[in-house]
């Protein structure tokens, strides 16, 4: 370990353990399903990951759920849940950690560790790979692919192919491969999407072609980030840019009182401590490549796990990692029993600390991230005042009426959509939506000239011209114009939650306004009214 | 001025982004003194945008409040809405508000003043939906803090001592007849009253909301145009 640190110029041997389709594996494990069934995890109506059996039937990532179902009749669908994927990964990490020292989790499904020491110990890299596969199969029943190469990126690519690249040959191994392999360089997907897009359009289709461009030119066009990607593509990636011992003042710890023993409180704790770590790193002008997550339970059990940080380090990413880790510990499972008591102290310890400038992205994104962090801190402050659930953010779903289309999700939770907004919704209202949705809806009447209630028939026809809208507490309002009724016949198959109503846009006269003074500008109000069985209510107010 | 037209010409090339535009993007809205607003309501405002640190009261139209948030949030600014539990956010999205940068605190309760103060620290725009729940001394403190941090306070309802007041006077809807059509647009008359030089009220006609496409803002108009106005 020390010898390798000293000879920093030589790229280190790295082993990557990759569990293919981890989200699907996690979903199947949670549901107790067999991995040989066709399974897919879905988010916003799109397939995020699928099992081998599903892939054999033609299901692919990014496919619409409907198309996937059409290709594979027996497809079992689960919702994408990163928390579940993170929590269930902990037993896998524990099993790997028995064989490898200094294990780092890149994301749920991917583990990286230095290879040379353990390989010498078991008698070679091939033997190490076999032992790892064996170990995982025996302890967790998870099948994994192992890759060993010089540097993380080459090892990651090797793991996706299940090969071991001999020392010094990473560049040759990478050269003929598609440039889009660079998607695997960092933890999440899509960090380098823009760079890759430009390279692709420039006609640089393989990693080899990319590396023929001098690093200097790449650095001058794409900055330090581009240079880092270029080094990775050449197989000359260094473990760290310039490592410094972590200063003890960068460690953040938090005493938890009452102890955290439930998964739902873990999320809140994670956000708070991640925000503090981020603020501390920023104030020291540094960034960290890896961090250790330490937890101490009431019975003095010490739990430690090292995670590789997504670059650039953001509060949200760190909070997610802390949350996944806490959930992994709290849920136990696999070979690991859950701790005997709640967690009373949580500590985040940055491990490889580098000057922030070395990792900074271009300035525009940096100010963007700045604003996000500033806003995030303010909102965490408000959550502290009012409670976690008091701060929300709106998400637009699919649906017909204004009430079901907008939903408030708690700030910091996933903004995923329940129903695709793009899907056809027969009877959906046209796209000027009411700006105010009174809750509860004021009850009232819509009457014709004779004073009788207007009703909408089952065939969605209106029986008389609306003349007045009468709402409790409002003056009666003469109707100036009205639309055709939109039928809403949702869930007619269900006996309980069936909604049967018709909606109508009406424009009513509010009379000449006092502010305007003259009769030339009468004031009009537009309302969305809904009729259920002859009773009317105001569902929305326009403008 | 020559620079401005040159950069407009460059920007019209699509893929090309000029250094000036990058600088504008960085300065605006993160540090620019004026937050941009939609092109169709920019003429209504004395500075062509929302001056940072100012307080603006809007009377009678939620759509107008939403429209004021649209351009700034779409360009990366952060906004929060406090004490407006009945907003229709589908309409907000239609008016151009970037919902992923909008935080909503529907029920601040008795902590309203502290919540607003906390939000001013991190947000570029803070909308107060129930300003009547604040007493005068709290209002003064909140305004001072907003001025200090450069946050725009948007009050939906009466607010003492505002920098700009927009009052909905009347509206006329189009697109619907007797049992046919649907709401397409509204012409409304808004009274604008400022402070100091803009103290004389004037009436402005605005089309809001509308199904017709809103004219795209000229890249240069909201940023440097606003800054020019701020210096004047």
XYZ file of C-alpha atoms in Angstrom:
775
model
C 0.000 0.000 0.000
C 2.699 2.448 1.020
C 5.005 1.364 -1.779
C 2.286 2.065 -4.313
C 1.570 5.441 -2.866
C 5.215 6.397 -3.228
C 5.467 5.364 -6.869
C 2.581 7.576 -7.830
C 3.578 7.783 -11.486
C 2.822 4.128 -12.221
C -0.889 3.464 -12.670
C -2.123 1.089 -10.013
C -3.802 -2.243 -10.540
C -7.490 -1.965 -9.777
C -10.173 -4.599 -9.411
C -13.807 -3.789 -10.103
C -16.671 -5.998 -8.962
C -19.697 -5.319 -11.116
C -23.144 -6.778 -10.437
C -24.986 -6.477 -13.746
C -28.537 -5.132 -13.683
C -28.303 -4.394 -9.974
C -31.602 -2.444 -9.752
C -33.393 -5.493 -11.164
C -31.569 -7.854 -8.815
C -32.516 -5.687 -5.869
C -36.126 -5.539 -6.965
C -36.245 -9.298 -7.472
C -34.608 -9.962 -4.113
C -36.996 -7.600 -2.344
C -39.987 -9.232 -4.003
C -38.641 -12.767 -3.530
C -38.781 -13.410 -7.268
C -36.449 -15.608 -9.287
C -33.697 -13.898 -11.225
C -34.445 -16.086 -14.202
C -37.845 -14.491 -14.706
C -38.144 -11.594 -17.077
C -38.071 -8.584 -14.767
C -37.760 -4.866 -15.446
C -37.553 -1.809 -13.243
C -39.411 1.179 -14.539
C -39.352 4.892 -13.877
C -41.671 7.389 -15.598
C -42.958 4.670 -17.883
C -39.489 3.894 -19.241
C -37.473 0.747 -18.615
C -34.442 1.577 -16.449
C -32.968 -1.893 -16.133
C -34.025 -5.394 -17.075
C -33.008 -8.962 -16.347
C -31.228 -11.292 -18.767
C -34.430 -13.198 -19.440
C -36.240 -9.966 -20.302
C -33.375 -8.875 -22.545
C -33.564 -12.182 -24.384
C -37.188 -11.361 -25.210
C -36.180 -8.038 -26.696
C -36.634 -5.667 -23.752
C -34.058 -2.862 -23.703
C -33.122 0.059 -21.460
C -34.955 3.263 -22.281
C -37.827 1.399 -23.928
C -41.363 2.455 -23.125
C -43.080 0.137 -20.694
C -45.893 -0.513 -23.149
C -43.481 -1.648 -25.870
C -41.605 -3.800 -23.372
C -44.849 -5.469 -22.286
C -45.765 -6.063 -25.911
C -42.475 -7.863 -26.576
C -42.469 -9.863 -23.397
C -45.880 -10.923 -22.150
C -44.753 -12.301 -18.800
C -42.672 -9.252 -17.856
C -42.700 -8.545 -14.115
C -42.488 -4.805 -13.542
C -41.058 -3.108 -10.471
C -40.697 0.559 -9.772
C -37.173 1.940 -9.787
C -36.111 2.490 -6.199
C -32.506 3.622 -5.610
C -32.971 3.363 -1.866
C -33.838 -0.313 -2.108
C -30.925 -0.895 -4.497
C -28.533 0.875 -2.100
C -29.759 -0.860 1.031
C -29.618 -4.375 -0.407
C -26.098 -3.843 -1.718
C -24.551 -3.720 1.743
C -24.336 -7.552 2.191
C -22.545 -7.753 -1.164
C -20.020 -5.137 -0.035
C -19.531 -7.000 3.233
C -18.817 -10.242 1.371
C -16.303 -8.554 -0.944
C -14.641 -6.808 1.994
C -13.718 -10.194 3.448
C -11.358 -10.750 0.514
C -10.277 -7.262 -0.442
C -8.914 -4.547 1.772
C -9.830 -0.886 1.183
C -13.117 -1.562 -0.556
C -14.888 1.467 -2.061
C -18.470 1.546 -3.250
C -18.839 3.529 -6.467
C -22.593 3.135 -6.646
C -24.948 0.311 -5.732
C -23.791 -2.466 -8.046
C -20.156 -1.418 -8.455
C -17.274 -1.905 -6.013
C -13.655 -0.936 -6.629
C -10.501 -1.852 -4.698
C -6.736 -1.983 -5.200
C -5.844 -5.349 -6.707
C -2.121 -5.918 -6.302
C -2.005 -6.814 -2.607
C -4.932 -9.249 -2.540
C -3.828 -10.761 -5.869
C -0.374 -11.528 -4.450
C -2.035 -13.028 -1.399
C -4.259 -15.468 -3.325
C -1.633 -16.208 -5.985
C -2.630 -14.126 -8.983
C -5.292 -11.905 -10.452
C -7.133 -14.790 -12.108
C -7.337 -16.570 -8.788
C -8.536 -13.377 -7.148
C -11.371 -13.013 -9.657
C -12.397 -16.635 -9.132
C -12.318 -16.274 -5.371
C -14.467 -13.148 -5.566
C -17.089 -14.773 -7.768
C -17.092 -17.794 -5.498
C -17.377 -15.724 -2.359
C -20.306 -13.667 -3.679
C -22.123 -16.726 -4.919
C -21.718 -18.535 -1.610
C -22.551 -15.654 0.712
C -25.143 -13.643 -1.157
C -26.218 -15.683 -4.173
C -25.345 -12.704 -6.339
C -23.525 -13.282 -9.599
C -20.927 -10.671 -10.394
C -18.386 -9.927 -13.091
C -14.819 -9.070 -12.217
C -12.418 -6.891 -14.141
C -8.799 -6.107 -13.345
C -6.754 -3.473 -15.178
C -4.574 -0.383 -14.711
C -6.723 2.405 -13.340
C -10.388 2.546 -12.447
C -11.829 3.282 -15.864
C -10.061 0.432 -17.645
C -10.999 -1.921 -14.809
C -14.635 -0.843 -15.038
C -14.701 -1.492 -18.773
C -12.921 -4.817 -18.197
C -15.507 -5.808 -15.591
C -18.312 -5.225 -18.083
C -16.550 -7.794 -20.279
C -15.375 -9.987 -17.419
C -11.724 -9.870 -18.478
C -8.356 -9.263 -16.833
C -6.132 -6.863 -18.739
C -2.399 -7.532 -18.174
C -0.349 -4.697 -16.640
C 0.651 -1.975 -19.109
C -1.822 -3.090 -21.773
C -4.817 -1.025 -20.736
C -4.280 1.491 -23.549
C -4.285 -1.249 -26.215
C -7.313 -2.833 -24.578
C -9.264 0.422 -24.613
C -8.203 1.741 -28.052
C -10.626 -0.191 -30.314
C -13.615 0.337 -28.013
C -16.532 2.677 -28.608
C -16.001 6.145 -27.165
C -19.342 5.907 -25.382
C -17.674 3.551 -22.922
C -16.590 6.784 -21.207
C -20.090 6.905 -19.739
C -18.748 4.423 -17.180
C -15.948 6.709 -16.032
C -17.766 8.172 -13.063
C -20.311 6.845 -10.670
C -23.532 8.044 -12.236
C -24.386 7.990 -15.905
C -24.364 11.069 -18.066
C -21.713 13.232 -16.378
C -19.732 13.525 -19.557
C -22.677 13.459 -21.934
C -21.863 16.853 -23.412
C -18.182 16.093 -23.968
C -19.031 12.727 -25.507
C -21.623 14.307 -27.741
C -19.083 16.785 -29.087
C -16.466 14.082 -29.622
C -18.983 11.863 -31.376
C -19.963 14.670 -33.724
C -16.302 15.398 -34.399
C -16.061 11.880 -35.742
C -14.006 10.482 -32.868
C -15.852 7.203 -32.495
C -13.329 5.053 -30.658
C -11.259 5.625 -27.565
C -8.166 5.099 -29.707
C -9.180 7.923 -32.052
C -9.793 10.190 -29.070
C -6.359 9.511 -27.614
C -4.638 10.479 -30.881
C -5.720 14.053 -30.146
C -2.975 15.603 -27.958
C -3.960 15.979 -24.329
C -2.947 19.659 -24.477
C -5.609 20.382 -27.117
C -8.278 18.522 -25.192
C -7.361 20.401 -22.026
C -7.511 23.787 -23.744
C -10.948 23.044 -25.212
C -12.592 21.050 -22.403
C -10.598 22.094 -19.332
C -9.304 19.931 -16.523
C -12.287 17.608 -16.769
C -11.514 16.896 -20.412
C -7.889 16.199 -19.536
C -8.969 13.752 -16.871
C -11.216 11.912 -19.341
C -8.361 11.862 -21.849
C -5.972 10.341 -19.312
C -8.590 7.721 -18.469
C -9.025 6.833 -22.142
C -5.231 6.374 -22.431
C -5.317 4.008 -19.472
C -3.031 6.331 -17.511
C -5.504 7.346 -14.895
C -3.964 8.139 -11.541
C -5.801 7.128 -8.445
C -5.767 10.633 -7.143
C -4.589 13.859 -8.649
C -2.531 15.029 -5.722
C -3.331 13.303 -2.548
C -3.186 14.948 0.777
C -3.692 13.422 4.144
C -7.156 14.349 5.298
C -7.052 17.150 7.795
C -8.959 16.197 10.941
C -10.867 19.480 10.771
C -12.615 18.261 7.622
C -14.347 15.437 9.440
C -17.957 16.133 10.330
C -19.671 14.180 12.995
C -23.124 14.338 14.358
C -24.557 12.947 17.547
C -27.998 11.532 16.962
C -30.427 11.942 19.762
C -32.751 10.040 19.720
C -30.752 7.207 18.068
C -31.628 6.505 14.461
C -32.991 3.008 14.083
C -35.584 3.526 11.383
C -35.030 3.838 7.674
C -37.273 6.867 7.205
C -35.383 9.060 9.654
C -32.091 8.087 8.003
C -32.875 10.252 4.982
C -33.239 13.429 6.984
C -30.080 12.788 8.998
C -28.174 12.060 5.796
C -29.168 15.365 4.196
C -28.187 17.362 7.231
C -24.745 15.856 7.648
C -24.079 15.914 3.892
C -24.902 19.614 3.835
C -22.423 20.269 6.622
C -19.669 18.271 4.915
C -20.239 20.130 1.667
C -20.129 23.511 3.398
C -16.903 22.565 5.170
C -15.223 21.356 1.975
C -16.245 24.517 0.141
C -14.956 26.777 2.897
C -11.554 25.029 2.738
C -11.521 25.215 -1.047
C -11.081 21.465 -1.375
C -13.001 18.553 -2.774
C -12.821 14.922 -1.774
C -12.517 11.827 -3.929
C -13.543 9.302 -1.331
C -15.173 9.479 2.045
C -15.511 7.113 4.907
C -18.943 6.775 6.480
C -18.596 5.826 10.132
C -21.466 4.965 12.441
C -21.475 4.097 16.120
C -24.438 2.377 17.713
C -25.716 2.683 21.269
C -24.020 -0.641 22.066
C -20.675 0.686 20.812
C -20.600 -1.226 17.568
C -18.514 0.614 14.968
C -19.508 0.400 11.335
C -17.324 1.797 8.548
C -17.664 1.868 4.794
C -15.775 3.881 2.183
C -17.619 5.405 -0.754
C -16.150 6.992 -3.848
C -17.635 10.443 -4.308
C -19.376 11.419 -7.494
C -17.530 14.403 -8.974
C -18.104 17.219 -8.396
C -19.103 16.523 -4.818
C -22.658 17.662 -4.220
C -24.803 17.629 -1.140
C -27.477 15.560 -2.825
C -25.070 12.858 -3.996
C -23.353 12.605 -0.617
C -26.714 12.527 1.157
C -27.879 9.697 -1.093
C -24.763 7.679 -0.396
C -25.045 8.218 3.361
C -28.712 7.313 3.239
C -28.129 4.141 1.247
C -25.379 3.109 3.595
C -27.442 3.757 6.715
C -30.312 1.806 5.268
C -27.999 -1.029 4.361
C -26.798 -1.215 7.925
C -30.172 -0.778 9.549
C -31.839 -3.403 7.405
C -29.062 -5.934 7.849
C -29.761 -8.955 5.670
C -27.311 -11.200 3.828
C -24.444 -12.268 6.028
C -24.667 -9.113 8.129
C -26.962 -9.017 11.126
C -28.527 -5.616 11.743
C -26.900 -3.644 14.571
C -28.274 -4.414 18.012
C -29.127 -0.777 18.722
C -29.822 2.473 16.958
C -27.042 4.634 15.517
C -26.030 7.336 17.990
C -23.162 8.927 16.117
C -22.504 9.455 12.458
C -19.181 10.675 11.072
C -18.114 11.541 7.540
C -14.384 11.471 6.943
C -13.057 12.729 3.600
C -10.175 10.469 2.546
C -8.539 11.672 -0.656
C -8.680 15.425 -0.543
C -7.622 17.506 -3.538
C -7.686 21.201 -4.349
C -11.174 21.977 -5.566
C -9.869 23.721 -8.685
C -8.504 20.452 -10.021
C -11.982 19.012 -10.213
C -14.033 22.072 -10.899
C -16.254 22.015 -13.932
C -16.768 25.027 -16.108
C -17.930 28.151 -14.396
C -21.476 28.182 -15.692
C -22.254 24.809 -14.161
C -20.392 25.801 -11.036
C -22.585 28.851 -10.436
C -25.581 26.651 -11.157
C -24.484 24.176 -8.514
C -23.747 27.078 -6.200
C -27.307 28.334 -6.476
C -28.609 24.855 -5.886
C -26.558 24.433 -2.749
C -27.541 27.837 -1.455
C -31.210 27.093 -2.090
C -30.829 23.615 -0.628
C -29.350 24.997 2.590
C -32.180 27.516 2.946
C -34.753 24.785 2.441
C -33.095 22.489 4.963
C -33.277 25.439 7.355
C -37.021 25.761 6.727
C -37.398 22.012 7.175
C -35.739 22.481 10.535
C -38.337 25.098 11.465
C -41.473 23.409 10.207
C -40.633 19.747 9.805
C -39.346 17.690 6.918
C -42.708 17.380 5.141
C -43.443 21.112 5.125
C -41.223 21.903 2.144
C -42.407 20.568 -1.173
C -41.823 20.923 -4.869
C -44.443 20.431 -7.581
C -44.325 17.585 -10.085
C -46.607 17.352 -13.102
C -48.159 13.939 -13.700
C -50.412 12.659 -16.403
C -54.135 12.857 -15.808
C -57.304 14.615 -16.828
C -58.226 17.178 -14.225
C -56.139 19.906 -12.598
C -56.192 18.199 -9.211
C -54.695 14.887 -10.277
C -52.126 16.426 -12.643
C -50.074 18.426 -10.140
C -48.637 16.759 -7.078
C -46.430 18.139 -4.340
C -43.527 15.912 -3.358
C -41.466 16.507 -0.252
C -38.269 18.435 -0.990
C -35.337 16.043 -1.257
C -37.438 13.058 -2.272
C -37.270 11.673 -5.791
C -39.173 13.740 -8.339
C -40.315 10.738 -10.344
C -43.573 10.791 -12.190
C -46.380 8.418 -11.401
C -48.212 8.736 -14.675
C -46.671 9.838 -17.923
C -47.849 13.347 -18.819
C -47.310 12.637 -22.505
C -49.686 9.669 -22.585
C -53.074 10.237 -24.150
C -55.719 11.099 -21.586
C -59.130 11.135 -23.233
C -61.257 13.842 -21.716
C -58.206 15.814 -20.649
C -58.752 19.524 -20.278
C -57.216 21.836 -22.872
C -53.940 23.472 -21.910
C -54.868 26.614 -20.169
C -55.028 25.374 -16.643
C -56.608 27.055 -13.640
C -54.125 29.073 -11.589
C -56.033 28.547 -8.364
C -57.453 25.224 -7.254
C -59.567 25.949 -4.184
C -59.574 23.189 -1.633
C -62.178 22.135 -0.731
C -64.033 23.024 -3.932
C -66.805 25.576 -3.239
C -70.209 23.996 -3.809
C -72.733 25.802 -5.959
C -75.304 25.661 -8.715
C -75.333 26.391 -12.407
C -78.865 27.371 -13.461
C -80.612 28.173 -16.726
C -82.949 31.072 -17.552
C -85.803 29.482 -15.626
C -83.723 28.944 -12.502
C -83.565 25.184 -12.924
C -80.270 23.382 -12.424
C -78.327 22.632 -15.586
C -77.480 18.961 -15.877
C -75.075 17.045 -18.079
C -76.484 13.856 -19.545
C -74.735 10.497 -19.711
C -74.009 11.188 -23.369
C -72.276 14.335 -22.197
C -74.762 16.804 -23.513
C -75.854 19.864 -21.632
C -79.649 20.182 -21.247
C -79.983 23.980 -21.215
C -77.900 27.084 -21.741
C -76.243 28.078 -18.441
C -77.417 31.465 -17.267
C -76.102 32.015 -13.747
C -73.400 30.535 -11.537
C -74.395 30.611 -7.891
C -71.718 29.817 -5.338
C -72.132 30.069 -1.596
C -70.679 33.318 -0.361
C -70.190 34.817 -3.832
C -72.638 37.126 -5.602
C -74.521 35.381 -8.439
C -72.535 35.648 -11.650
C -74.122 35.841 -15.123
C -72.620 33.369 -17.603
C -71.189 34.972 -20.756
C -69.720 31.929 -22.490
C -69.250 28.262 -21.839
C -67.414 25.359 -23.419
C -68.680 21.954 -24.380
C -68.592 19.551 -21.426
C -65.598 17.243 -21.023
C -66.632 13.855 -19.715
C -64.661 12.271 -16.965
C -65.405 8.610 -16.605
C -62.385 7.465 -14.707
C -62.060 4.044 -13.178
C -65.546 3.035 -14.300
C -64.500 -0.571 -13.770
C -64.012 -0.049 -10.053
C -67.034 -0.060 -7.821
C -65.453 2.129 -5.160
C -63.265 4.951 -6.445
C -65.262 5.637 -9.598
C -65.281 9.291 -10.576
C -68.113 10.223 -12.855
C -68.373 13.860 -13.638
C -68.328 16.331 -16.444
C -66.273 19.495 -16.504
C -67.133 22.800 -18.088
C -65.207 26.010 -18.591
C -67.407 29.077 -18.053
C -66.725 32.781 -18.368
C -68.789 34.866 -15.965
C -69.339 38.577 -15.660
C -68.107 40.296 -12.520
C -69.590 43.603 -13.559
C -67.689 46.843 -14.142
C -64.739 47.068 -11.812
C -64.282 49.944 -9.441
C -60.660 50.365 -10.406
C -61.436 50.813 -14.070
C -64.360 53.119 -13.556
C -65.844 53.074 -17.011
C -68.284 50.628 -18.497
C -65.908 49.841 -21.384
C -63.870 47.420 -19.344
C -66.197 44.948 -17.713
C -64.342 42.361 -15.703
C -64.624 38.719 -16.632
C -63.755 35.690 -14.585
C -63.178 32.216 -15.977
C -64.044 29.198 -13.857
C -63.688 25.466 -14.171
C -66.892 23.928 -12.859
C -67.631 20.250 -12.457
C -70.952 18.501 -12.257
C -71.465 15.226 -10.432
C -75.031 13.951 -10.448
C -76.590 17.416 -10.840
C -74.439 19.035 -8.130
C -71.906 21.629 -9.205
C -68.652 22.750 -7.674
C -65.884 25.179 -8.629
C -62.759 23.098 -9.286
C -60.541 25.874 -10.502
C -60.226 29.576 -11.183
C -58.392 30.808 -14.252
C -56.175 33.869 -14.437
C -24.286 48.682 -29.194
C -22.257 47.312 -32.115
C -21.188 44.494 -29.836
C -24.767 43.757 -28.951
C -25.863 43.332 -32.552
C -22.814 41.240 -33.346
C -23.524 38.940 -30.455
C -27.153 38.676 -31.491
C -26.051 37.689 -34.954
C -23.691 35.111 -33.501
C -26.344 33.784 -31.171
C -28.728 33.361 -34.091
C -26.267 30.837 -35.545
C -27.627 28.360 -33.018
C -24.706 26.225 -31.914
C -22.413 29.181 -31.421
C -22.288 30.705 -27.979
C -20.268 33.851 -27.698
C -18.034 34.719 -24.800
C -20.301 37.658 -24.063
C -23.297 35.398 -23.810
C -21.457 33.077 -21.446
C -20.527 36.038 -19.304
C -24.139 37.217 -19.359
C -25.321 33.757 -18.362
C -22.932 33.786 -15.445
C -23.814 37.241 -14.274
C -27.499 36.875 -14.868
C -29.386 35.777 -12.826
C -26.796 34.671 -10.268
C -25.259 38.085 -9.715
C -27.060 40.399 -12.165
C -28.909 43.225 -10.511
C -32.088 42.649 -12.472
C -33.800 39.282 -12.779
C -35.232 38.723 -16.263
C -38.963 38.331 -16.896
C -40.946 37.054 -19.876
C -40.670 39.297 -22.924
C -44.426 39.936 -23.018
C -44.530 41.454 -19.543
C -41.063 43.046 -19.526
C -42.379 46.321 -20.986
C -44.714 46.656 -18.049
C -41.854 46.865 -15.531
C -39.841 50.082 -15.209
C -36.498 48.261 -15.397
C -37.624 45.579 -17.824
C -37.178 43.009 -15.079
C -37.314 42.487 -11.329
C -34.718 44.542 -9.537
C -32.826 42.456 -6.973
C -33.607 43.346 -3.391
C -36.891 45.013 -4.304
C -40.377 44.220 -3.094
C -43.183 43.873 -5.603
C -46.864 43.566 -4.697
C -49.292 41.987 -7.142
C -53.011 42.435 -6.563
C -55.729 40.261 -7.994
C -53.921 37.915 -10.384
C -52.081 34.734 -9.523
C -51.249 34.254 -13.213
C -49.288 37.484 -13.135
C -47.265 36.332 -10.120
C -46.500 33.051 -11.875
C -45.539 34.852 -15.082
C -43.101 37.035 -13.125
C -41.346 33.872 -11.864
C -41.162 32.173 -15.251
C -38.146 33.622 -17.035
C -35.890 33.851 -13.977
C -36.486 30.244 -12.874
C -36.123 29.016 -16.448
C -32.676 30.681 -16.529
C -31.491 29.032 -13.331
C -32.798 31.236 -10.511
C -34.439 29.614 -7.493
C -37.853 30.564 -6.186
C -40.050 29.666 -3.235
C -43.772 30.120 -2.697
C -44.932 30.496 0.890
C -48.483 30.407 2.151
C -50.259 29.782 -1.136
C -51.750 26.314 -0.688
C -54.193 26.525 -3.590
C -51.915 27.352 -6.519
C -52.439 25.288 -9.657
C -48.930 24.254 -10.607
C -49.936 22.896 -13.987
C -50.767 26.486 -14.886
C -47.435 27.630 -13.458
C -45.622 25.154 -15.724
C -47.680 26.346 -18.695
C -46.680 29.914 -17.942
C -43.030 28.858 -18.077
C -42.034 28.386 -14.440
C -39.258 25.785 -14.031
C -40.907 23.665 -11.339
C -37.683 21.827 -10.466
C -36.342 25.086 -9.060
C -39.540 26.010 -7.237
C -39.987 25.165 -3.578
C -43.451 25.314 -2.056
C -44.187 25.820 1.615
C -47.984 25.607 1.672
C -48.557 26.021 5.402
C -45.886 28.095 7.186
C -48.288 28.716 10.078
C -47.056 30.963 12.867
C -43.438 30.710 11.660
C -44.167 32.712 8.517
C -41.653 35.488 9.245
C -38.808 33.095 10.138
C -39.559 30.967 7.107
C -39.420 33.995 4.797
C -36.166 35.113 6.442
C -34.625 31.653 5.950
C -35.735 31.554 2.323
C -34.307 34.995 1.585
C -30.876 33.566 2.425
C -30.996 31.011 -0.349
C -33.603 31.945 -2.926
C -33.565 34.510 -5.704
C -37.317 35.071 -5.515
C -39.686 34.561 -2.599
C -43.443 34.726 -3.125
C -45.574 35.445 -0.082
C -49.137 34.286 -0.677
C -50.622 35.477 2.618
C -48.858 38.786 3.440
C -51.741 39.826 5.681
C -50.449 37.336 8.251
C -47.333 39.477 8.879
C -47.290 42.431 11.256
C -45.625 45.735 10.397
C -42.392 45.263 12.363
C -41.788 41.832 10.833
C -42.483 43.238 7.381
C -39.774 45.875 7.835
C -37.217 43.322 8.977
C -38.019 40.952 6.144
C -37.721 43.762 3.583
C -34.381 44.907 4.967
C -33.045 41.376 4.767
C -34.254 40.937 1.190
C -32.620 44.224 0.183
C -29.385 43.145 1.830
C -29.299 39.721 0.168
C -30.609 40.840 -3.218
C -33.697 38.659 -3.108
C -36.900 39.740 -4.845
C -39.934 39.619 -2.568
C -43.178 39.100 -4.436
C -46.261 39.674 -2.370
C -49.625 38.471 -3.580
C -51.745 40.996 -1.775
C -51.217 44.249 0.090
C -47.711 44.966 1.407
C -46.734 48.252 3.030
C -44.080 50.304 1.230
C -43.467 48.367 -1.933
C -41.099 49.353 -4.722
C -43.551 48.338 -7.384
C -47.242 47.631 -7.354
C -49.106 45.729 -10.078
C -52.865 45.788 -9.775
C -55.146 43.692 -11.961
C -58.052 45.889 -13.035
C -60.071 43.919 -15.512
C -59.867 40.996 -17.871
C -61.591 39.797 -20.973
C -61.495 36.160 -22.082
C -61.407 34.957 -25.660
C -61.858 31.653 -27.433
C -65.196 30.479 -26.087
C -68.792 31.023 -27.233
C -72.162 29.599 -26.283
C -71.277 25.948 -25.769
C -68.271 25.718 -28.068
C -64.554 26.477 -28.029
C -62.361 26.742 -24.954
C -60.372 29.404 -23.130
C -57.585 30.613 -25.412
C -56.378 33.889 -24.014
C -57.210 36.780 -21.767
C -56.559 40.448 -22.338
C -56.093 42.172 -19.057
C -55.529 45.710 -17.901
C -52.922 46.154 -15.182
C -52.214 49.292 -13.237
C -48.500 49.775 -12.590
C -47.363 52.073 -9.835
C -43.781 52.450 -8.717
C -41.869 54.653 -6.337
C -39.899 57.802 -6.942
C -39.635 58.434 -10.659
C -42.254 55.804 -11.462
C -44.757 56.942 -8.827
C -47.330 58.065 -11.398
C -49.536 55.108 -12.143
C -50.032 53.938 -15.673
C -52.276 51.332 -17.269
C -50.862 48.555 -19.369
C -52.612 45.982 -21.523
C -51.215 42.471 -21.161
C -52.257 39.208 -22.773
C -51.992 36.596 -20.045
C -52.393 33.696 -20.099
C -52.453 32.725 -23.746
C -52.252 29.600 -25.861
C -50.476 31.528 -28.607
C -46.710 31.249 -28.503
C -45.041 33.900 -26.384
C -42.438 35.839 -28.368
C -38.988 34.599 -27.391
C -36.926 37.131 -25.474
C -34.119 38.715 -27.430
C -30.988 37.265 -25.763
C -29.544 40.646 -25.029
C -32.657 42.496 -23.915
C -33.254 41.000 -20.492
C -29.651 40.987 -19.326
C -27.812 44.139 -20.350
C -31.047 46.047 -21.110
C -32.055 45.560 -17.520
C -28.616 46.500 -16.267
C -28.722 49.697 -18.297
C -32.037 50.482 -16.720
C -30.618 49.847 -13.274
C -27.850 52.369 -13.782
C -30.177 55.009 -15.149
